[in-house]
Amino acid sequence: MFSKQEQRSWIKIEFARGRTERQCHQGLQEACGESALPNRTLGRWIKAFNEGRQNVADMRRPGLPSVSEEVYAVAALLDCDRCHTIRELARDAGLAYTTVLHILKERLGMRKIASRWVPHDFTEMQKWLRYDSARNHFERLEREGKAFLRRIIMLDET
């Protein structure tokens, strides 16, 4: 229902208003139900705010980079040239082949068509243009019947 960051913001506001840890937790459970932060986590955040912390976002931790940095790196490489292979992207981004494949397909929603990486989903404009074209063809079929169908030429785009 509410993200962790939104819940932390609420905790910060309630703490600033002078609410106790118990009151904050009860209010959070009323608003969020099962998705409310646990009481121990709420206590740690109240302690942090009491010690002067202002930011409700997670702090950066050392270790592996976050997935978003990897996604941005692959997306930036694709912005330069959409004809990269997965191996080239993996080498240039310093990532594993399977990681790049996952980012391309799952995170960026891309697929490779005619040696280019393109978005898998249509934009709203493309959807409307296809709808309009299909509607026009259907209207012509109703007006002209089988004569219209005999004039259609099928092409293979590969």
Short mmCIF file of C-alpha atoms in Angstrom, two decimals:
data_model
loop_
_atom_site.label_atom_id
_atom_site.label_comp_id
_atom_site.label_asym_id
_atom_site.label_seq_id
_atom_site.Cartn_x
_atom_site.Cartn_y
_atom_site.Cartn_z
CA MET A 1 0.00 0.00 0.00
CA PHE A 2 2.58 2.58 1.12
CA SER A 3 6.27 2.31 0.25
CA LYS A 4 8.89 2.02 2.97
CA GLN A 5 10.02 5.57 2.29
CA GLU A 6 6.47 6.90 2.62
CA GLN A 7 6.06 5.04 5.92
CA ARG A 8 9.36 6.48 7.19
CA SER A 9 8.18 9.98 6.27
CA TRP A 10 5.00 9.39 8.23
CA ILE A 11 7.02 8.11 11.21
CA LYS A 12 9.23 11.21 11.06
CA ILE A 13 6.21 13.52 11.06
CA GLU A 14 4.46 11.67 13.89
CA PHE A 15 7.68 11.63 15.93
CA ALA A 16 8.09 15.37 15.38
CA ARG A 17 4.51 15.83 16.64
CA GLY A 18 5.52 14.16 19.91
CA ARG A 19 3.92 10.74 19.40
CA THR A 20 5.39 7.76 21.23
CA GLU A 21 6.79 4.71 19.48
CA ARG A 22 3.67 2.74 20.40
CA GLN A 23 1.32 5.44 19.08
CA CYS A 24 3.31 5.67 15.85
CA HIS A 25 3.14 1.90 15.36
CA GLN A 26 -0.61 1.77 16.01
CA GLY A 27 -1.24 4.60 13.55
CA LEU A 28 0.98 2.97 10.95
CA GLN A 29 -0.85 -0.36 11.33
CA GLU A 30 -4.21 1.39 10.93
CA ALA A 31 -3.06 3.06 7.73
CA CYS A 32 -0.99 0.26 6.17
CA GLY A 33 -2.40 -2.93 7.66
CA GLU A 34 -0.20 -5.97 7.02
CA SER A 35 2.31 -3.97 4.97
CA ALA A 36 3.23 -1.73 7.93
CA LEU A 37 6.87 -1.67 9.01
CA PRO A 38 7.62 -3.97 11.97
CA ASN A 39 7.75 -2.41 15.43
CA ARG A 40 11.53 -3.00 15.74
CA THR A 41 12.19 -1.21 12.44
CA LEU A 42 9.94 1.65 13.52
CA GLY A 43 11.91 1.88 16.76
CA ARG A 44 15.23 2.08 14.88
CA TRP A 45 13.89 4.91 12.70
CA ILE A 46 12.58 6.85 15.70
CA LYS A 47 15.99 6.47 17.35
CA ALA A 48 17.69 7.72 14.16
CA PHE A 49 15.37 10.75 13.95
CA ASN A 50 15.96 11.42 17.66
CA GLU A 51 19.72 11.43 16.98
CA GLY A 52 19.26 14.07 14.28
CA ARG A 53 18.78 12.11 11.06
CA GLN A 54 16.74 14.06 8.51
CA ASN A 55 16.77 11.85 5.42
CA VAL A 56 14.19 9.03 5.11
CA ALA A 57 15.89 7.34 2.14
CA ASP A 58 18.08 4.27 2.49
CA MET A 59 21.75 5.07 2.95
CA ARG A 60 24.23 3.81 0.36
CA ARG A 61 26.10 0.74 1.48
CA PRO A 62 29.39 -0.61 0.17
CA GLY A 63 29.36 -3.73 -1.95
CA LEU A 64 27.85 -4.62 -5.27
CA PRO A 65 26.33 -1.73 -7.22
CA SER A 66 22.58 -1.41 -7.16
CA VAL A 67 20.68 -2.84 -10.09
CA SER A 68 19.57 0.62 -11.15
CA GLU A 69 23.18 1.66 -11.82
CA GLU A 70 23.65 -1.41 -14.00
CA VAL A 71 20.39 -0.70 -15.83
CA TYR A 72 21.44 2.90 -16.46
CA ALA A 73 24.82 1.74 -17.78
CA VAL A 74 23.24 -0.69 -20.27
CA ALA A 75 20.60 1.87 -21.29
CA ALA A 76 23.31 4.49 -21.90
CA LEU A 77 25.22 2.08 -24.14
CA LEU A 78 22.04 1.36 -26.10
CA ASP A 79 21.35 5.06 -26.50
CA CYS A 80 24.67 5.40 -28.32
CA ASP A 81 24.16 2.41 -30.60
CA ARG A 82 21.23 -0.02 -30.63
CA CYS A 83 23.11 -2.56 -32.78
CA HIS A 84 25.25 -3.91 -29.92
CA THR A 85 25.31 -7.63 -29.23
CA ILE A 86 24.78 -8.85 -25.68
CA ARG A 87 28.45 -9.82 -25.45
CA GLU A 88 29.54 -6.32 -26.51
CA LEU A 89 27.18 -4.72 -23.98
CA ALA A 90 28.43 -7.05 -21.24
CA ARG A 91 32.07 -6.27 -22.05
CA ASP A 92 31.51 -2.50 -22.24
CA ALA A 93 29.39 -2.36 -19.08
CA GLY A 94 31.62 -4.78 -17.16
CA LEU A 95 28.72 -7.11 -16.42
CA ALA A 96 27.99 -10.79 -16.90
CA TYR A 97 26.26 -11.91 -20.10
CA THR A 98 23.22 -13.21 -18.21
CA THR A 99 22.94 -9.99 -16.20
CA VAL A 100 22.84 -7.91 -19.39
CA LEU A 101 20.32 -10.29 -20.93
CA HIS A 102 18.10 -9.96 -17.85
CA ILE A 103 18.39 -6.16 -17.88
CA LEU A 104 17.53 -5.95 -21.58
CA LYS A 105 14.53 -8.27 -21.47
CA GLU A 106 13.10 -7.86 -17.97
CA ARG A 107 14.09 -4.38 -16.81
CA LEU A 108 14.17 -2.42 -20.08
CA GLY A 109 11.55 -4.50 -21.91
CA MET A 110 13.67 -4.75 -25.06
CA ARG A 111 13.96 -7.38 -27.75
CA LYS A 112 16.26 -7.70 -30.74
CA ILE A 113 14.68 -7.21 -34.16
CA ALA A 114 16.74 -7.07 -37.35
CA SER A 115 19.99 -6.64 -35.35
CA ARG A 116 18.64 -3.71 -33.29
CA TRP A 117 17.41 -3.60 -29.72
CA VAL A 118 13.94 -2.06 -29.67
CA PRO A 119 11.35 -1.59 -26.94
CA HIS A 120 9.09 -4.62 -26.64
CA ASP A 121 5.92 -2.63 -25.96
CA PHE A 122 4.27 -0.20 -28.32
CA THR A 123 3.86 3.44 -27.36
CA GLU A 124 0.34 4.78 -26.99
CA MET A 125 0.67 6.53 -30.37
CA GLN A 126 1.72 3.29 -32.07
CA LYS A 127 -1.20 1.46 -30.49
CA TRP A 128 -3.65 4.10 -31.73
CA LEU A 129 -2.16 4.09 -35.23
CA ARG A 130 -2.50 0.31 -35.43
CA TYR A 131 -6.04 0.47 -34.11
CA ASP A 132 -6.94 3.15 -36.65
CA SER A 133 -5.41 1.14 -39.50
CA ALA A 134 -7.24 -2.03 -38.47
CA ARG A 135 -10.53 -0.11 -38.17
CA ASN A 136 -10.07 1.37 -41.65
CA HIS A 137 -9.35 -2.06 -43.13
CA PHE A 138 -12.38 -3.55 -41.41
CA GLU A 139 -14.62 -0.76 -42.77
CA ARG A 140 -13.27 -1.34 -46.28
CA LEU A 141 -13.90 -5.08 -45.92
CA GLU A 142 -17.51 -4.38 -44.96
CA ARG A 143 -17.95 -1.98 -47.94
CA GLU A 144 -16.05 -3.89 -50.64
CA GLY A 145 -16.27 -7.51 -49.47
CA LYS A 146 -13.99 -10.16 -51.00
CA ALA A 147 -12.76 -7.76 -53.69
CA PHE A 148 -10.86 -5.91 -50.96
CA LEU A 149 -9.26 -9.13 -49.67
CA ARG A 150 -8.01 -10.07 -53.16
CA ARG A 151 -6.00 -6.81 -53.33
CA ILE A 152 -4.01 -7.46 -50.12
CA ILE A 153 -0.37 -8.43 -50.62
CA MET A 154 1.46 -10.19 -47.80
CA LEU A 155 5.15 -9.46 -47.21
CA ASP A 156 7.68 -11.11 -44.97
CA GLU A 157 9.75 -8.48 -43.13
CA THR A 158 12.67 -10.74 -42.23
#
